[in-house]
Amino acid sequence: MGLSIPMSVPRSGAALRAGILEAIVLGGHLLLYPTGARQENPAAAAAAGERAPVLLLHGFTDNRSVFVLLRRALGAGGRRQVEAYNYSPFTLDLRVTARHLARRVEELCERTGQERVDLVGHSLGGLVGRYYVQRLGGDARVRTLVTLGTPHSGTRVAPFMDAHPLVRQMRPDSEVMAELRAPAPGCRTRCVAFWSEFDELMAPTETARIEHPDLITENVQVTGIGHLALPAHPTVIAAVRRALDGPGPVAVARPGTASVA
């Protein structure tokens, strides 16, 4: 299923606007990056909210600081517990990280008294979440998986970085991608994938869509937004909230507008 979030920018100027926005977001993120370097200490006795708790998963070489705005929005009003999981910057195998994620999810469920959680992953974080859901039985614990600019079919960007094992796992012909293409009958997790035509790290850009016959999927296209801006743009943040608030399709902005009610 595919939806789109149109922005109020003619296509001829959308790429320029996306580039400027990426530069602004990058500058802000570099300032915040040190604040998210350490693993957070989860609340010892977090009260269960009305909704499933949310665990945020950052991307390659990043940390939880990328989710400052998204986290604030998702946790507004105290209706849900929102936490972030920092995996090691020295990670060499996303499958190992997915197993660590499994333990973190079990701990979150036990601490909050909830049976299931929601995952929101940016870039590589979305791939870690999907591997857990699809290959490690995580669909028993994960109600909804939201991914933002995640290379679900592999990306060919930056071939000079193939020396890094994690980058090789994100290539279309990797063992990890073969595992994710394998049948996944009965997977119970609802997957919502946000992708952008101006995502410079997705090659091709459509790789950020989830295309799997056994998964419950919803692909949401956004325009005028680059890779770094996906977890910070108010339009996307509002749509992620809707994706987690209900089982129905993610509502989109009206044509000709850049805001979402």
mmCIF file of C-alpha atoms in Angstrom:
data_model
loop_
_atom_site.group_PDB
_atom_site.id
_atom_site.type_symbol
_atom_site.label_atom_id
_atom_site.label_comp_id
_atom_site.label_asym_id
_atom_site.label_seq_id
_atom_site.Cartn_x
_atom_site.Cartn_y
_atom_site.Cartn_z
ATOM 1 C CA MET A 1 0.000 0.000 0.000
ATOM 2 C CA GLY A 2 1.372 3.438 -0.823
ATOM 3 C CA LEU A 3 0.495 6.891 0.437
ATOM 4 C CA SER A 4 2.137 10.257 -0.051
ATOM 5 C CA ILE A 5 2.604 13.437 1.960
ATOM 6 C CA PRO A 6 2.802 16.251 -0.589
ATOM 7 C CA MET A 7 4.689 19.414 0.288
ATOM 8 C CA SER A 8 3.944 22.929 -0.926
ATOM 9 C CA VAL A 9 7.051 23.132 -3.123
ATOM 10 C CA PRO A 10 7.150 22.889 -6.943
ATOM 11 C CA ARG A 11 9.228 19.910 -7.985
ATOM 12 C CA SER A 12 11.758 22.184 -9.692
ATOM 13 C CA GLY A 13 12.632 23.769 -6.326
ATOM 14 C CA ALA A 14 12.049 20.794 -4.042
ATOM 15 C CA ALA A 15 15.570 19.393 -4.366
ATOM 16 C CA LEU A 16 17.121 22.736 -3.413
ATOM 17 C CA ARG A 17 14.845 23.117 -0.418
ATOM 18 C CA ALA A 18 15.597 19.548 0.683
ATOM 19 C CA GLY A 19 19.332 20.242 0.478
ATOM 20 C CA ILE A 20 19.077 23.423 2.515
ATOM 21 C CA LEU A 21 16.942 21.679 5.113
ATOM 22 C CA GLU A 22 19.468 18.829 5.352
ATOM 23 C CA ALA A 23 22.260 21.321 6.028
ATOM 24 C CA ILE A 24 20.239 23.006 8.780
ATOM 25 C CA VAL A 25 19.309 19.701 10.405
ATOM 26 C CA LEU A 26 22.917 18.497 10.198
ATOM 27 C CA GLY A 27 24.163 21.616 11.956
ATOM 28 C CA GLY A 28 21.661 21.218 14.759
ATOM 29 C CA HIS A 29 22.351 17.531 15.095
ATOM 30 C CA LEU A 30 26.101 18.051 15.375
ATOM 31 C CA LEU A 31 25.464 20.355 18.330
ATOM 32 C CA LEU A 32 23.175 17.822 20.020
ATOM 33 C CA TYR A 33 25.205 14.701 19.190
ATOM 34 C CA PRO A 34 27.338 14.715 22.383
ATOM 35 C CA THR A 35 24.194 14.784 24.544
ATOM 36 C CA GLY A 36 23.079 11.411 23.185
ATOM 37 C CA ALA A 37 26.396 9.573 23.268
ATOM 38 C CA ARG A 38 25.680 7.757 26.530
ATOM 39 C CA GLN A 39 23.084 5.038 26.934
ATOM 40 C CA GLU A 40 20.128 6.432 28.849
ATOM 41 C CA ASN A 41 19.061 4.926 32.137
ATOM 42 C CA PRO A 42 15.437 3.765 31.754
ATOM 43 C CA ALA A 43 13.057 4.775 34.511
ATOM 44 C CA ALA A 44 13.181 2.153 37.233
ATOM 45 C CA ALA A 45 9.422 1.997 37.592
ATOM 46 C CA ALA A 46 7.881 3.639 34.577
ATOM 47 C CA ALA A 47 4.118 3.879 34.799
ATOM 48 C CA ALA A 48 2.253 2.218 31.959
ATOM 49 C CA GLY A 49 0.577 4.775 29.722
ATOM 50 C CA GLU A 50 -2.600 4.418 27.746
ATOM 51 C CA ARG A 51 -0.696 3.268 24.670
ATOM 52 C CA ALA A 52 2.068 0.803 23.928
ATOM 53 C CA PRO A 53 5.534 2.069 24.920
ATOM 54 C CA VAL A 54 7.804 3.211 22.097
ATOM 55 C CA LEU A 55 11.455 2.340 21.622
ATOM 56 C CA LEU A 56 13.484 4.535 19.246
ATOM 57 C CA LEU A 57 16.379 3.085 17.219
ATOM 58 C CA HIS A 58 18.969 5.386 15.654
ATOM 59 C CA GLY A 59 20.937 4.894 12.446
ATOM 60 C CA PHE A 60 24.515 4.044 11.478
ATOM 61 C CA THR A 61 27.164 5.978 13.531
ATOM 62 C CA ASP A 62 24.370 8.017 15.133
ATOM 63 C CA ASN A 63 22.827 8.068 18.612
ATOM 64 C CA ARG A 64 19.570 8.864 20.390
ATOM 65 C CA SER A 65 20.047 12.636 20.024
ATOM 66 C CA VAL A 66 18.576 12.389 16.513
ATOM 67 C CA PHE A 67 15.161 11.821 18.102
ATOM 68 C CA VAL A 68 14.926 14.927 20.302
ATOM 69 C CA LEU A 69 11.889 16.393 18.517
ATOM 70 C CA LEU A 70 10.195 13.101 17.671
ATOM 71 C CA ARG A 71 10.547 11.834 21.215
ATOM 72 C CA ARG A 72 9.013 14.966 22.677
ATOM 73 C CA ALA A 73 6.036 14.732 20.328
ATOM 74 C CA LEU A 74 5.389 11.037 20.906
ATOM 75 C CA GLY A 75 5.588 11.389 24.675
ATOM 76 C CA ALA A 76 3.416 14.514 24.896
ATOM 77 C CA GLY A 77 0.702 14.246 27.508
ATOM 78 C CA GLY A 78 2.247 11.194 29.129
ATOM 79 C CA ARG A 79 0.046 8.826 27.136
ATOM 80 C CA ARG A 80 2.954 6.563 26.236
ATOM 81 C CA GLN A 81 6.385 5.729 27.584
ATOM 82 C CA VAL A 82 9.061 6.712 25.036
ATOM 83 C CA GLU A 83 12.648 5.528 25.324
ATOM 84 C CA ALA A 84 15.668 5.318 23.035
ATOM 85 C CA TYR A 85 18.100 2.468 22.577
ATOM 86 C CA ASN A 86 21.725 3.301 21.795
ATOM 87 C CA TYR A 87 23.545 0.395 20.218
ATOM 88 C CA SER A 88 27.331 0.400 20.155
ATOM 89 C CA PRO A 89 29.092 2.518 17.495
ATOM 90 C CA PHE A 90 31.473 -0.445 17.157
ATOM 91 C CA THR A 91 28.689 -2.777 16.025
ATOM 92 C CA LEU A 92 29.794 -4.975 13.129
ATOM 93 C CA ASP A 93 26.711 -7.156 12.650
ATOM 94 C CA LEU A 94 23.139 -5.835 12.735
ATOM 95 C CA ARG A 95 21.920 -9.355 13.589
ATOM 96 C CA VAL A 96 23.811 -9.190 16.884
ATOM 97 C CA THR A 97 22.267 -5.783 17.569
ATOM 98 C CA ALA A 98 18.822 -7.226 16.806
ATOM 99 C CA ARG A 99 19.383 -9.894 19.464
ATOM 100 C CA HIS A 100 20.387 -7.194 21.942
ATOM 101 C CA LEU A 101 17.242 -5.315 20.965
ATOM 102 C CA ALA A 102 15.177 -8.403 21.763
ATOM 103 C CA ARG A 103 16.455 -8.339 25.352
ATOM 104 C CA ARG A 104 15.832 -4.606 25.606
ATOM 105 C CA VAL A 105 12.232 -5.057 24.446
ATOM 106 C CA GLU A 106 11.637 -7.822 27.003
ATOM 107 C CA GLU A 107 12.988 -5.565 29.727
ATOM 108 C CA LEU A 108 10.747 -2.693 28.606
ATOM 109 C CA CYS A 109 7.658 -4.915 28.597
ATOM 110 C CA GLU A 110 8.440 -6.240 32.059
ATOM 111 C CA ARG A 111 9.093 -2.772 33.482
ATOM 112 C CA THR A 112 5.963 -1.158 32.028
ATOM 113 C CA GLY A 113 3.628 -4.126 32.383
ATOM 114 C CA GLN A 114 2.782 -3.995 28.668
ATOM 115 C CA GLU A 115 2.595 -7.045 26.420
ATOM 116 C CA ARG A 116 3.676 -5.282 23.232
ATOM 117 C CA VAL A 117 5.700 -2.250 22.184
ATOM 118 C CA ASP A 118 6.111 -0.030 19.126
ATOM 119 C CA LEU A 119 9.460 0.487 17.406
ATOM 120 C CA VAL A 120 10.517 3.552 15.420
ATOM 121 C CA GLY A 121 13.802 3.209 13.550
ATOM 122 C CA HIS A 122 15.737 5.725 11.486
ATOM 123 C CA SER A 123 17.909 4.374 8.662
ATOM 124 C CA LEU A 124 19.864 1.320 9.906
ATOM 125 C CA GLY A 125 17.782 1.350 13.103
ATOM 126 C CA GLY A 126 14.714 0.442 11.063
ATOM 127 C CA LEU A 127 16.575 -2.502 9.548
ATOM 128 C CA VAL A 128 17.584 -3.728 13.011
ATOM 129 C CA GLY A 129 13.955 -3.495 14.118
ATOM 130 C CA ARG A 130 12.720 -5.341 11.040
ATOM 131 C CA TYR A 131 15.258 -8.133 11.478
ATOM 132 C CA TYR A 132 14.122 -8.591 15.068
ATOM 133 C CA VAL A 133 10.466 -8.654 14.049
ATOM 134 C CA GLN A 134 10.829 -10.852 10.985
ATOM 135 C CA ARG A 135 13.678 -13.219 11.881
ATOM 136 C CA LEU A 136 13.828 -13.418 15.686
ATOM 137 C CA GLY A 137 10.152 -13.761 16.601
ATOM 138 C CA GLY A 138 9.828 -10.116 17.569
ATOM 139 C CA ASP A 139 6.363 -9.909 16.012
ATOM 140 C CA ALA A 140 5.079 -11.414 19.266
ATOM 141 C CA ARG A 141 6.226 -8.269 21.079
ATOM 142 C CA VAL A 142 6.103 -5.507 18.450
ATOM 143 C CA ARG A 143 2.716 -4.091 17.560
ATOM 144 C CA THR A 144 3.888 -1.517 14.994
ATOM 145 C CA LEU A 145 7.271 -0.969 13.362
ATOM 146 C CA VAL A 146 7.810 2.476 11.820
ATOM 147 C CA THR A 147 10.889 2.998 9.668
ATOM 148 C CA LEU A 148 12.284 6.314 8.410
ATOM 149 C CA GLY A 149 14.625 6.153 5.425
ATOM 150 C CA THR A 150 15.572 2.506 5.943
ATOM 151 C CA PRO A 151 17.226 0.529 3.092
ATOM 152 C CA HIS A 152 14.805 -2.396 3.160
ATOM 153 C CA SER A 153 16.014 -3.768 -0.170
ATOM 154 C CA GLY A 154 19.602 -2.588 0.260
ATOM 155 C CA THR A 155 21.320 0.586 -0.874
ATOM 156 C CA ARG A 156 24.162 1.046 -3.356
ATOM 157 C CA VAL A 157 25.226 4.452 -2.063
ATOM 158 C CA ALA A 158 28.880 5.124 -1.086
ATOM 159 C CA PRO A 159 30.597 2.012 -2.523
ATOM 160 C CA PHE A 160 33.883 3.194 -0.988
ATOM 161 C CA MET A 161 32.474 2.288 2.452
ATOM 162 C CA ASP A 162 32.165 -1.426 1.692
ATOM 163 C CA ALA A 163 35.091 -2.108 4.007
ATOM 164 C CA HIS A 164 32.718 -1.689 6.954
ATOM 165 C CA PRO A 165 30.795 -4.915 7.727
ATOM 166 C CA LEU A 166 27.582 -3.058 8.574
ATOM 167 C CA VAL A 167 27.646 -1.217 5.269
ATOM 168 C CA ARG A 168 28.144 -4.520 3.432
ATOM 169 C CA GLN A 169 25.081 -5.891 5.215
ATOM 170 C CA MET A 170 23.060 -3.006 3.783
ATOM 171 C CA ARG A 171 23.945 -3.921 0.192
ATOM 172 C CA PRO A 172 21.229 -5.510 -1.981
ATOM 173 C CA ASP A 173 23.183 -8.769 -2.388
ATOM 174 C CA SER A 174 24.061 -9.285 1.303
ATOM 175 C CA GLU A 175 23.102 -12.293 3.425
ATOM 176 C CA VAL A 176 20.985 -10.050 5.617
ATOM 177 C CA MET A 177 18.931 -8.839 2.657
ATOM 178 C CA ALA A 178 18.479 -12.435 1.516
ATOM 179 C CA GLU A 179 17.166 -13.329 4.969
ATOM 180 C CA LEU A 180 14.716 -10.431 4.890
ATOM 181 C CA ARG A 181 13.478 -11.497 1.454
ATOM 182 C CA ALA A 182 12.738 -14.989 2.791
ATOM 183 C CA PRO A 183 9.132 -15.995 3.590
ATOM 184 C CA ALA A 184 7.721 -14.686 6.870
ATOM 185 C CA PRO A 185 4.282 -16.325 7.113
ATOM 186 C CA GLY A 186 2.061 -15.157 9.941
ATOM 187 C CA CYS A 187 4.147 -12.124 10.911
ATOM 188 C CA ARG A 188 1.866 -10.100 13.185
ATOM 189 C CA THR A 189 3.639 -6.738 13.237
ATOM 190 C CA ARG A 190 2.246 -3.843 11.217
ATOM 191 C CA CYS A 191 5.058 -2.120 9.299
ATOM 192 C CA VAL A 192 4.913 1.527 8.183
ATOM 193 C CA ALA A 193 7.820 2.705 6.016
ATOM 194 C CA PHE A 194 8.428 6.389 5.291
ATOM 195 C CA TRP A 195 10.520 7.095 2.213
ATOM 196 C CA SER A 196 11.538 10.210 0.324
ATOM 197 C CA GLU A 197 12.511 10.827 -3.271
ATOM 198 C CA PHE A 198 15.233 13.173 -1.957
ATOM 199 C CA ASP A 199 16.804 10.698 0.450
ATOM 200 C CA GLU A 200 20.426 10.890 -0.655
ATOM 201 C CA LEU A 201 21.461 7.720 1.206
ATOM 202 C CA MET A 202 18.912 5.464 -0.483
ATOM 203 C CA ALA A 203 20.031 4.260 -3.920
ATOM 204 C CA PRO A 204 17.551 3.752 -5.404
ATOM 205 C CA THR A 205 15.232 5.865 -3.254
ATOM 206 C CA GLU A 206 12.465 3.245 -3.499
ATOM 207 C CA THR A 207 14.604 0.865 -1.456
ATOM 208 C CA ALA A 208 13.184 2.547 1.651
ATOM 209 C CA ARG A 209 9.822 0.940 0.831
ATOM 210 C CA ILE A 210 8.930 -2.452 2.297
ATOM 211 C CA GLU A 211 7.999 -4.864 -0.464
ATOM 212 C CA HIS A 212 7.278 -8.290 1.057
ATOM 213 C CA PRO A 213 4.189 -10.432 0.396
ATOM 214 C CA ASP A 214 3.999 -11.788 3.950
ATOM 215 C CA LEU A 215 4.263 -8.514 5.841
ATOM 216 C CA ILE A 216 1.473 -6.108 6.787
ATOM 217 C CA THR A 217 2.936 -3.013 5.192
ATOM 218 C CA GLU A 218 2.122 0.600 4.491
ATOM 219 C CA ASN A 219 4.579 2.719 2.496
ATOM 220 C CA VAL A 220 4.318 6.480 2.975
ATOM 221 C CA GLN A 221 6.136 8.766 0.551
ATOM 222 C CA VAL A 222 7.221 12.234 1.624
ATOM 223 C CA THR A 223 8.658 14.867 -0.707
ATOM 224 C CA GLY A 224 11.008 17.761 -0.171
ATOM 225 C CA ILE A 225 12.716 16.020 2.755
ATOM 226 C CA GLY A 226 16.179 14.430 2.869
ATOM 227 C CA HIS A 227 17.541 11.593 4.976
ATOM 228 C CA LEU A 228 18.578 13.487 8.108
ATOM 229 C CA ALA A 229 15.372 15.527 8.245
ATOM 230 C CA LEU A 230 13.036 12.533 8.311
ATOM 231 C CA PRO A 231 12.983 12.109 12.123
ATOM 232 C CA ALA A 232 12.914 15.880 12.703
ATOM 233 C CA HIS A 233 10.412 17.304 10.206
ATOM 234 C CA PRO A 234 7.052 18.246 11.798
ATOM 235 C CA THR A 235 5.065 16.755 8.908
ATOM 236 C CA VAL A 236 6.727 13.359 9.340
ATOM 237 C CA ILE A 237 6.539 13.540 13.132
ATOM 238 C CA ALA A 238 2.789 14.148 12.960
ATOM 239 C CA ALA A 239 2.367 11.229 10.563
ATOM 240 C CA VAL A 240 4.414 8.924 12.804
ATOM 241 C CA ARG A 241 2.151 9.821 15.709
ATOM 242 C CA ARG A 242 -0.882 8.878 13.655
ATOM 243 C CA ALA A 243 0.753 5.626 12.617
ATOM 244 C CA LEU A 244 1.214 4.697 16.275
ATOM 245 C CA ASP A 245 -2.147 6.008 17.460
ATOM 246 C CA GLY A 246 -4.336 3.718 15.397
ATOM 247 C CA PRO A 247 -4.481 0.712 13.093
ATOM 248 C CA GLY A 248 -5.914 2.621 10.122
ATOM 249 C CA PRO A 249 -3.982 4.084 7.178
ATOM 250 C CA VAL A 250 -1.686 7.011 7.934
ATOM 251 C CA ALA A 251 -3.493 10.239 7.030
ATOM 252 C CA VAL A 252 -1.671 12.572 4.666
ATOM 253 C CA ALA A 253 -1.531 16.309 4.261
ATOM 254 C CA ARG A 254 -3.991 17.950 1.902
ATOM 255 C CA PRO A 255 -2.566 18.679 -1.537
ATOM 256 C CA GLY A 256 -0.852 22.027 -1.631
ATOM 257 C CA THR A 257 -0.015 22.123 2.073
ATOM 258 C CA ALA A 258 3.030 21.239 4.126
ATOM 259 C CA SER A 259 1.287 20.828 7.455
ATOM 260 C CA VAL A 260 -0.626 17.976 9.024
ATOM 261 C CA ALA A 261 -3.311 18.538 11.595
#
